[in-house]
PDB file of C-alpha atoms in Angstrom:
ATOM      1  CA  UNK A   1     114.667 107.144  91.489  1.00 54.00           C
ATOM      2  CA  UNK A   2     116.800 109.618  90.927  1.00 77.00           C
ATOM      3  CA  UNK A   3     117.002 111.308  94.581  1.00 92.00           C
ATOM      4  CA  UNK A   4     120.538 110.819  97.626  1.00 95.00           C
ATOM      5  CA  UNK A   5     120.338 107.258  98.990  1.00 95.00           C
ATOM      6  CA  UNK A   6     121.827 105.682 101.839  1.00 96.00           C
ATOM      7  CA  UNK A   7     122.679 102.062 102.952  1.00 96.00           C
ATOM      8  CA  UNK A   8     122.350 100.406 104.948  1.00 96.00           C
ATOM      9  CA  UNK A   9     119.095 102.132 106.710  1.00 95.00           C
ATOM     10  CA  UNK A  10     119.673 100.371 109.679  1.00 96.00           C
ATOM     11  CA  UNK A  11     122.852  99.510 111.912  1.00 97.00           C
ATOM     12  CA  UNK A  12     122.773  98.385 115.647  1.00 98.00           C
ATOM     13  CA  UNK A  13     126.578  97.484 116.798  1.00 97.00           C
ATOM     14  CA  UNK A  14     127.640  96.868 119.713  1.00 97.00           C
ATOM     15  CA  UNK A  15     129.636  99.386 122.149  1.00 97.00           C
ATOM     16  CA  UNK A  16     133.785  98.672 120.295  1.00 97.00           C
ATOM     17  CA  UNK A  17     133.222  97.730 117.061  1.00 97.00           C
ATOM     18  CA  UNK A  18     133.866 100.016 113.751  1.00 98.00           C
ATOM     19  CA  UNK A  19     131.037 100.673 111.191  1.00 98.00           C
ATOM     20  CA  UNK A  20     130.704 102.240 107.916  1.00 98.00           C
ATOM     21  CA  UNK A  21     128.519 104.081 106.040  1.00 97.00           C
ATOM     22  CA  UNK A  22     127.814 104.398 102.756  1.00 98.00           C
ATOM     23  CA  UNK A  23     125.589 108.019 101.036  1.00 98.00           C
ATOM     24  CA  UNK A  24     125.583 108.297  96.892  1.00 97.00           C
ATOM     25  CA  UNK A  25     125.165 111.807  96.156  1.00 96.00           C
ATOM     26  CA  UNK A  26     122.582 112.683  92.959  1.00 94.00           C
ATOM     27  CA  UNK A  27     124.585 112.581  90.238  1.00 91.00           C
ATOM     28  CA  UNK A  28     126.068 115.634  88.698  1.00 86.00           C
ATOM     29  CA  UNK A  29     126.402 116.944  92.643  1.00 91.00           C
ATOM     30  CA  UNK A  30     129.771 117.864  92.795  1.00 91.00           C
ATOM     31  CA  UNK A  31     128.892 119.520  96.739  1.00 92.00           C
ATOM     32  CA  UNK A  32     128.374 116.354  99.911  1.00 95.00           C
ATOM     33  CA  UNK A  33     127.368 116.636 103.043  1.00 95.00           C
ATOM     34  CA  UNK A  34     126.371 114.800 106.381  1.00 96.00           C
ATOM     35  CA  UNK A  35     124.887 115.706 108.811  1.00 96.00           C
ATOM     36  CA  UNK A  36     123.655 113.445 112.720  1.00 96.00           C
ATOM     37  CA  UNK A  37     120.694 113.805 114.091  1.00 94.00           C
ATOM     38  CA  UNK A  38     120.200 112.858 118.024  1.00 93.00           C
ATOM     39  CA  UNK A  39     117.007 112.127 119.011  1.00 88.00           C
ATOM     40  CA  UNK A  40     114.969 115.508 119.537  1.00 85.00           C
ATOM     41  CA  UNK A  41     117.722 117.890 117.681  1.00 89.00           C
ATOM     42  CA  UNK A  42     117.901 119.141 114.312  1.00 92.00           C
ATOM     43  CA  UNK A  43     120.751 117.323 112.207  1.00 94.00           C
ATOM     44  CA  UNK A  44     124.209 119.076 112.690  1.00 94.00           C
ATOM     45  CA  UNK A  45     126.974 119.461 110.372  1.00 93.00           C
ATOM     46  CA  UNK A  46     130.048 116.750 110.414  1.00 94.00           C
ATOM     47  CA  UNK A  47     131.831 117.600 107.205  1.00 94.00           C
ATOM     48  CA  UNK A  48     131.462 118.068 103.384  1.00 92.00           C
ATOM     49  CA  UNK A  49     133.132 117.383  99.817  1.00 93.00           C
ATOM     50  CA  UNK A  50     133.724 119.398  97.742  1.00 91.00           C
ATOM     51  CA  UNK A  51     133.736 116.659  94.423  1.00 91.00           C
ATOM     52  CA  UNK A  52     137.438 114.469  96.075  1.00 91.00           C
ATOM     53  CA  UNK A  53     138.071 117.572  98.849  1.00 91.00           C
ATOM     54  CA  UNK A  54     137.202 117.063 102.700  1.00 90.00           C
ATOM     55  CA  UNK A  55     136.382 121.437 102.585  1.00 88.00           C
ATOM     56  CA  UNK A  56     135.318 120.776 105.988  1.00 85.00           C
ATOM     57  CA  UNK A  57     135.611 118.693 109.415  1.00 86.00           C
ATOM     58  CA  UNK A  58     133.185 120.245 112.512  1.00 87.00           C
ATOM     59  CA  UNK A  59     134.454 119.457 115.989  1.00 81.00           C
ATOM     60  CA  UNK A  60     131.710 116.585 116.094  1.00 79.00           C
ATOM     61  CA  UNK A  61     133.730 115.109 114.195  1.00 82.00           C
ATOM     62  CA  UNK A  62     136.039 113.475 116.418  1.00 87.00           C
ATOM     63  CA  UNK A  63     139.300 111.146 115.517  1.00 91.00           C
ATOM     64  CA  UNK A  64     136.793 108.445 115.892  1.00 94.00           C
ATOM     65  CA  UNK A  65     135.278 109.428 113.183  1.00 95.00           C
ATOM     66  CA  UNK A  66     136.687 109.468 109.458  1.00 94.00           C
ATOM     67  CA  UNK A  67     134.968 110.287 105.871  1.00 95.00           C
ATOM     68  CA  UNK A  68     136.116 109.660 102.584  1.00 95.00           C
ATOM     69  CA  UNK A  69     134.873 110.447  98.483  1.00 95.00           C
ATOM     70  CA  UNK A  70     137.674 109.141  96.714  1.00 91.00           C
ATOM     71  CA  UNK A  71     136.346 109.846  93.341  1.00 86.00           C
ATOM     72  CA  UNK A  72     133.794 112.737  94.066  1.00 84.00           C
ATOM     73  CA  UNK A  73     131.195 110.336  93.253  1.00 90.00           C
ATOM     74  CA  UNK A  74     130.062 108.374  96.904  1.00 96.00           C
ATOM     75  CA  UNK A  75     130.858 109.153 100.116  1.00 97.00           C
ATOM     76  CA  UNK A  76     132.026 106.924 103.821  1.00 97.00           C
ATOM     77  CA  UNK A  77     131.716 107.934 106.619  1.00 97.00           C
ATOM     78  CA  UNK A  78     133.223 105.518 109.550  1.00 97.00           C
ATOM     79  CA  UNK A  79     132.839 105.641 112.978  1.00 96.00           C
ATOM     80  CA  UNK A  80     136.026 102.984 115.011  1.00 97.00           C
ATOM     81  CA  UNK A  81     135.309 101.341 118.588  1.00 97.00           C
ATOM     82  CA  UNK A  82     131.155 103.162 118.772  1.00 97.00           C
ATOM     83  CA  UNK A  83     130.412 104.500 121.763  1.00 96.00           C
ATOM     84  CA  UNK A  84     127.104 104.496 123.062  1.00 95.00           C
ATOM     85  CA  UNK A  85     126.849 108.679 122.439  1.00 94.00           C
ATOM     86  CA  UNK A  86     126.990 107.426 117.960  1.00 96.00           C
ATOM     87  CA  UNK A  87     123.994 106.735 118.608  1.00 97.00           C
ATOM     88  CA  UNK A  88     122.064 108.775 116.094  1.00 96.00           C
ATOM     89  CA  UNK A  89     120.551 109.742 112.326  1.00 95.00           C
ATOM     90  CA  UNK A  90     123.603 110.039 109.618  1.00 97.00           C
ATOM     91  CA  UNK A  91     122.096 112.579 106.993  1.00 96.00           C
ATOM     92  CA  UNK A  92     123.956 112.138 103.533  1.00 97.00           C
ATOM     93  CA  UNK A  93     122.426 115.345 101.796  1.00 96.00           C
ATOM     94  CA  UNK A  94     124.335 116.547  98.574  1.00 94.00           C
ATOM     95  CA  UNK A  95     123.989 119.885  95.859  1.00 91.00           C
ATOM     96  CA  UNK A  96     125.295 121.325  92.739  1.00 88.00           C
ATOM     97  CA  UNK A  97     128.293 123.180  94.629  1.00 77.00           C
ATOM     98  CA  UNK A  98     127.529 126.834  93.853  1.00 67.00           C
ATOM     99  CA  UNK A  99     128.856 128.975  96.115  1.00 61.00           C
ATOM    100  CA  UNK A 100     126.974 130.320  98.678  1.00 55.00           C
ATOM    101  CA  UNK A 101     124.458 128.229  99.213  1.00 55.00           C
ATOM    102  CA  UNK A 102     122.571 128.843  96.459  1.00 65.00           C
ATOM    103  CA  UNK A 103     121.790 126.557  95.871  1.00 77.00           C
ATOM    104  CA  UNK A 104     119.485 124.116  97.178  1.00 86.00           C
ATOM    105  CA  UNK A 105     120.969 120.800  99.801  1.00 91.00           C
ATOM    106  CA  UNK A 106     118.952 117.149  98.983  1.00 92.00           C
ATOM    107  CA  UNK A 107     119.113 115.140 101.967  1.00 95.00           C
ATOM    108  CA  UNK A 108     118.815 111.339 101.229  1.00 95.00           C
ATOM    109  CA  UNK A 109     116.556 108.234 104.081  1.00 93.00           C
ATOM    110  CA  UNK A 110     119.420 108.542 106.625  1.00 95.00           C
ATOM    111  CA  UNK A 111     121.682 105.992 108.037  1.00 96.00           C
ATOM    112  CA  UNK A 112     120.010 105.211 112.011  1.00 95.00           C
ATOM    113  CA  UNK A 113     122.344 104.008 114.129  1.00 97.00           C
ATOM    114  CA  UNK A 114     122.072 102.060 117.165  1.00 97.00           C
ATOM    115  CA  UNK A 115     125.191 101.692 119.488  1.00 97.00           C
ATOM    116  CA  UNK A 116     123.943  98.923 122.057  1.00 96.00           C
TER     117      UNK A 116
ATOM    118  CA  UNK B   1     127.871 131.895 118.893  1.00 63.00           C
ATOM    119  CA  UNK B   2     125.001 130.893 115.690  1.00 69.00           C
ATOM    120  CA  UNK B   3     121.479 129.771 117.041  1.00 90.00           C
ATOM    121  CA  UNK B   4     118.610 129.805 115.506  1.00 95.00           C
ATOM    122  CA  UNK B   5     115.384 128.512 117.784  1.00 95.00           C
ATOM    123  CA  UNK B   6     111.848 127.457 117.579  1.00 96.00           C
ATOM    124  CA  UNK B   7     110.268 127.901 120.277  1.00 95.00           C
ATOM    125  CA  UNK B   8     107.157 126.035 119.769  1.00 96.00           C
ATOM    126  CA  UNK B   9     108.162 121.490 120.167  1.00 95.00           C
ATOM    127  CA  UNK B  10     104.623 121.032 118.842  1.00 97.00           C
ATOM    128  CA  UNK B  11     101.552 122.905 117.395  1.00 97.00           C
ATOM    129  CA  UNK B  12      98.615 121.215 115.693  1.00 97.00           C
ATOM    130  CA  UNK B  13      96.137 122.392 113.378  1.00 97.00           C
ATOM    131  CA  UNK B  14      92.774 121.372 111.873  1.00 97.00           C
ATOM    132  CA  UNK B  15      92.767 120.924 107.680  1.00 97.00           C
ATOM    133  CA  UNK B  16      91.263 123.846 105.453  1.00 97.00           C
ATOM    134  CA  UNK B  17      92.933 126.149 108.507  1.00 97.00           C
ATOM    135  CA  UNK B  18      95.929 127.501 108.737  1.00 98.00           C
ATOM    136  CA  UNK B  19      99.158 127.746 110.974  1.00 98.00           C
ATOM    137  CA  UNK B  20     101.856 129.646 111.225  1.00 98.00           C
ATOM    138  CA  UNK B  21     105.758 128.287 112.708  1.00 98.00           C
ATOM    139  CA  UNK B  22     107.319 130.623 114.205  1.00 98.00           C
ATOM    140  CA  UNK B  23     111.251 130.627 113.769  1.00 97.00           C
ATOM    141  CA  UNK B  24     114.269 133.341 115.962  1.00 97.00           C
ATOM    142  CA  UNK B  25     117.911 133.140 115.103  1.00 95.00           C
ATOM    143  CA  UNK B  26     120.849 134.476 115.781  1.00 92.00           C
ATOM    144  CA  UNK B  27     124.047 135.965 113.787  1.00 87.00           C
ATOM    145  CA  UNK B  28     126.096 138.716 113.436  1.00 86.00           C
ATOM    146  CA  UNK B  29     127.040 138.347 109.978  1.00 84.00           C
ATOM    147  CA  UNK B  30     124.763 139.919 106.600  1.00 82.00           C
ATOM    148  CA  UNK B  31     123.956 137.877 103.983  1.00 84.00           C
ATOM    149  CA  UNK B  32     122.744 134.165 104.964  1.00 88.00           C
ATOM    150  CA  UNK B  33     119.775 132.247 103.575  1.00 90.00           C
ATOM    151  CA  UNK B  34     117.242 131.380 105.167  1.00 93.00           C
ATOM    152  CA  UNK B  35     115.469 127.395 105.086  1.00 95.00           C
ATOM    153  CA  UNK B  36     112.823 125.270 106.518  1.00 97.00           C
ATOM    154  CA  UNK B  37     112.151 121.632 105.912  1.00 97.00           C
ATOM    155  CA  UNK B  38     110.322 119.094 106.654  1.00 96.00           C
ATOM    156  CA  UNK B  39     110.748 116.551 107.936  1.00 94.00           C
ATOM    157  CA  UNK B  40     107.836 112.877 107.507  1.00 90.00           C
ATOM    158  CA  UNK B  41     107.871 110.374 109.392  1.00 84.00           C
ATOM    159  CA  UNK B  42     109.317 108.468 106.823  1.00 70.00           C
ATOM    160  CA  UNK B  43     112.803 110.655 108.152  1.00 69.00           C
ATOM    161  CA  UNK B  44     113.511 111.800 104.396  1.00 87.00           C
ATOM    162  CA  UNK B  45     114.291 115.964 104.619  1.00 92.00           C
ATOM    163  CA  UNK B  46     112.860 118.379 101.927  1.00 93.00           C
ATOM    164  CA  UNK B  47     113.311 121.555 100.846  1.00 94.00           C
ATOM    165  CA  UNK B  48     109.149 123.716 101.889  1.00 96.00           C
ATOM    166  CA  UNK B  49     110.844 126.884 100.937  1.00 96.00           C
ATOM    167  CA  UNK B  50     114.306 129.385 101.427  1.00 94.00           C
ATOM    168  CA  UNK B  51     114.277 133.032 101.630  1.00 93.00           C
ATOM    169  CA  UNK B  52     117.737 135.428 100.146  1.00 89.00           C
ATOM    170  CA  UNK B  53     118.355 138.049 103.435  1.00 89.00           C
ATOM    171  CA  UNK B  54     118.799 140.410 100.970  1.00 88.00           C
ATOM    172  CA  UNK B  55     115.579 140.298  99.110  1.00 88.00           C
ATOM    173  CA  UNK B  56     112.737 142.195 100.960  1.00 86.00           C
ATOM    174  CA  UNK B  57     110.378 140.589  99.194  1.00 92.00           C
ATOM    175  CA  UNK B  58     108.755 136.934 101.466  1.00 95.00           C
ATOM    176  CA  UNK B  59     109.221 134.062  99.860  1.00 94.00           C
ATOM    177  CA  UNK B  60     105.889 132.119  99.015  1.00 95.00           C
ATOM    178  CA  UNK B  61     105.200 128.387  98.089  1.00 94.00           C
ATOM    179  CA  UNK B  62     101.587 128.092  97.108  1.00 95.00           C
ATOM    180  CA  UNK B  63     100.394 127.085  99.737  1.00 97.00           C
ATOM    181  CA  UNK B  64     103.228 127.526 102.314  1.00 97.00           C
ATOM    182  CA  UNK B  65     104.196 131.720 102.470  1.00 97.00           C
ATOM    183  CA  UNK B  66     107.168 133.183 105.263  1.00 97.00           C
ATOM    184  CA  UNK B  67     107.536 136.552 107.433  1.00 97.00           C
ATOM    185  CA  UNK B  68     111.365 137.569 107.243  1.00 96.00           C
ATOM    186  CA  UNK B  69     111.710 140.119 109.886  1.00 95.00           C
ATOM    187  CA  UNK B  70     115.038 141.155 109.477  1.00 92.00           C
ATOM    188  CA  UNK B  71     116.055 143.432 112.061  1.00 92.00           C
ATOM    189  CA  UNK B  72     114.488 140.996 114.587  1.00 94.00           C
ATOM    190  CA  UNK B  73     115.706 137.832 112.792  1.00 94.00           C
ATOM    191  CA  UNK B  74     112.533 136.351 112.912  1.00 96.00           C
ATOM    192  CA  UNK B  75     111.678 134.169 109.550  1.00 96.00           C
ATOM    193  CA  UNK B  76     108.146 132.141 110.308  1.00 97.00           C
ATOM    194  CA  UNK B  77     106.433 129.666 108.663  1.00 98.00           C
ATOM    195  CA  UNK B  78     102.610 129.495 108.082  1.00 98.00           C
ATOM    196  CA  UNK B  79     100.567 127.080 106.406  1.00 98.00           C
ATOM    197  CA  UNK B  80      97.305 128.183 104.699  1.00 98.00           C
ATOM    198  CA  UNK B  81      94.472 125.410 103.965  1.00 97.00           C
ATOM    199  CA  UNK B  82      96.263 122.902 105.933  1.00 98.00           C
ATOM    200  CA  UNK B  83      96.062 118.895 104.539  1.00 97.00           C
ATOM    201  CA  UNK B  84      96.821 115.833 106.165  1.00 96.00           C
ATOM    202  CA  UNK B  85     100.343 115.388 104.487  1.00 94.00           C
ATOM    203  CA  UNK B  86     101.086 118.805 106.309  1.00 96.00           C
ATOM    204  CA  UNK B  87     102.146 116.744 108.804  1.00 96.00           C
ATOM    205  CA  UNK B  88     105.999 116.399 109.685  1.00 96.00           C
ATOM    206  CA  UNK B  89     108.304 117.939 111.340  1.00 96.00           C
ATOM    207  CA  UNK B  90     109.382 121.227 110.095  1.00 97.00           C
ATOM    208  CA  UNK B  91     112.668 122.420 110.839  1.00 97.00           C
ATOM    209  CA  UNK B  92     114.151 126.658 110.432  1.00 97.00           C
ATOM    210  CA  UNK B  93     117.574 126.841 109.173  1.00 95.00           C
ATOM    211  CA  UNK B  94     120.266 129.715 107.843  1.00 90.00           C
ATOM    212  CA  UNK B  95     123.384 129.290 105.796  1.00 88.00           C
ATOM    213  CA  UNK B  96     125.910 132.316 106.504  1.00 79.00           C
ATOM    214  CA  UNK B  97     127.319 132.869 102.401  1.00 76.00           C
ATOM    215  CA  UNK B  98     129.960 131.325 101.559  1.00 74.00           C
ATOM    216  CA  UNK B  99     129.966 128.798 104.546  1.00 75.00           C
ATOM    217  CA  UNK B 100     128.160 125.535 102.926  1.00 79.00           C
ATOM    218  CA  UNK B 101     127.102 124.742 106.644  1.00 86.00           C
ATOM    219  CA  UNK B 102     122.801 124.279 106.885  1.00 91.00           C
ATOM    220  CA  UNK B 103     122.056 125.637 110.957  1.00 92.00           C
ATOM    221  CA  UNK B 104     118.962 123.911 111.933  1.00 95.00           C
ATOM    222  CA  UNK B 105     116.522 124.479 115.159  1.00 96.00           C
ATOM    223  CA  UNK B 106     114.780 122.160 117.179  1.00 95.00           C
ATOM    224  CA  UNK B 107     112.501 121.408 114.560  1.00 96.00           C
ATOM    225  CA  UNK B 108     108.679 121.387 115.549  1.00 97.00           C
ATOM    226  CA  UNK B 109     106.682 118.812 115.325  1.00 97.00           C
ATOM    227  CA  UNK B 110     102.755 119.370 113.418  1.00 97.00           C
ATOM    228  CA  UNK B 111      99.162 117.150 114.145  1.00 97.00           C
ATOM    229  CA  UNK B 112      97.680 117.650 110.914  1.00 97.00           C
ATOM    230  CA  UNK B 113      93.369 117.176 112.639  1.00 96.00           C
ATOM    231  CA  UNK B 114      90.842 115.969 110.042  1.00 94.00           C
TER     232      UNK B 114
END
């Protein structure tokens, strides 16, 4: 399967702990996106990368959140000192990288985070 | 503010029938793209159909077609000959040219009955 993959699929943690999620995009895709989806809502944009450069961060991404894509391939999203409000599905997507949204974003299955 | 509104939290349709999901959006931009994504119970989001705002012709993809009314900022999805596998959450989204981020609505849950 050459689609977008995310690990782990589920994560349960206690409030105050740090968690890290991984996303492997479709190979040769230059753009990688992170979205957050809470229950009953559509996904909300968090951040995105063009190769290894982080080009935009949403105001939703507080100082406790950090994302990296060190070699322009896989990406990690870390949440420090988790709070119950961080409980959500974290979705990763990738695209070829054509400017202006002319290419499609392909989504992974997501990582469901539950903070107790 | 840029928003997408899906006013139908749930819809149902009988197998082989046609159903239309509604979507309105609010933007002051002129160059943008519109999308319908499907999210089955397994949660992986799949692109159903896309529409470029500069194109007057409505997009079609097999049994899926859209009714794009730019002046009314309306973008509805019509599913013809509905199948059990069409049951899912459907999200309307748009992307402003050169911004690279999708803005999603809250979704419509579609149930398909045999």
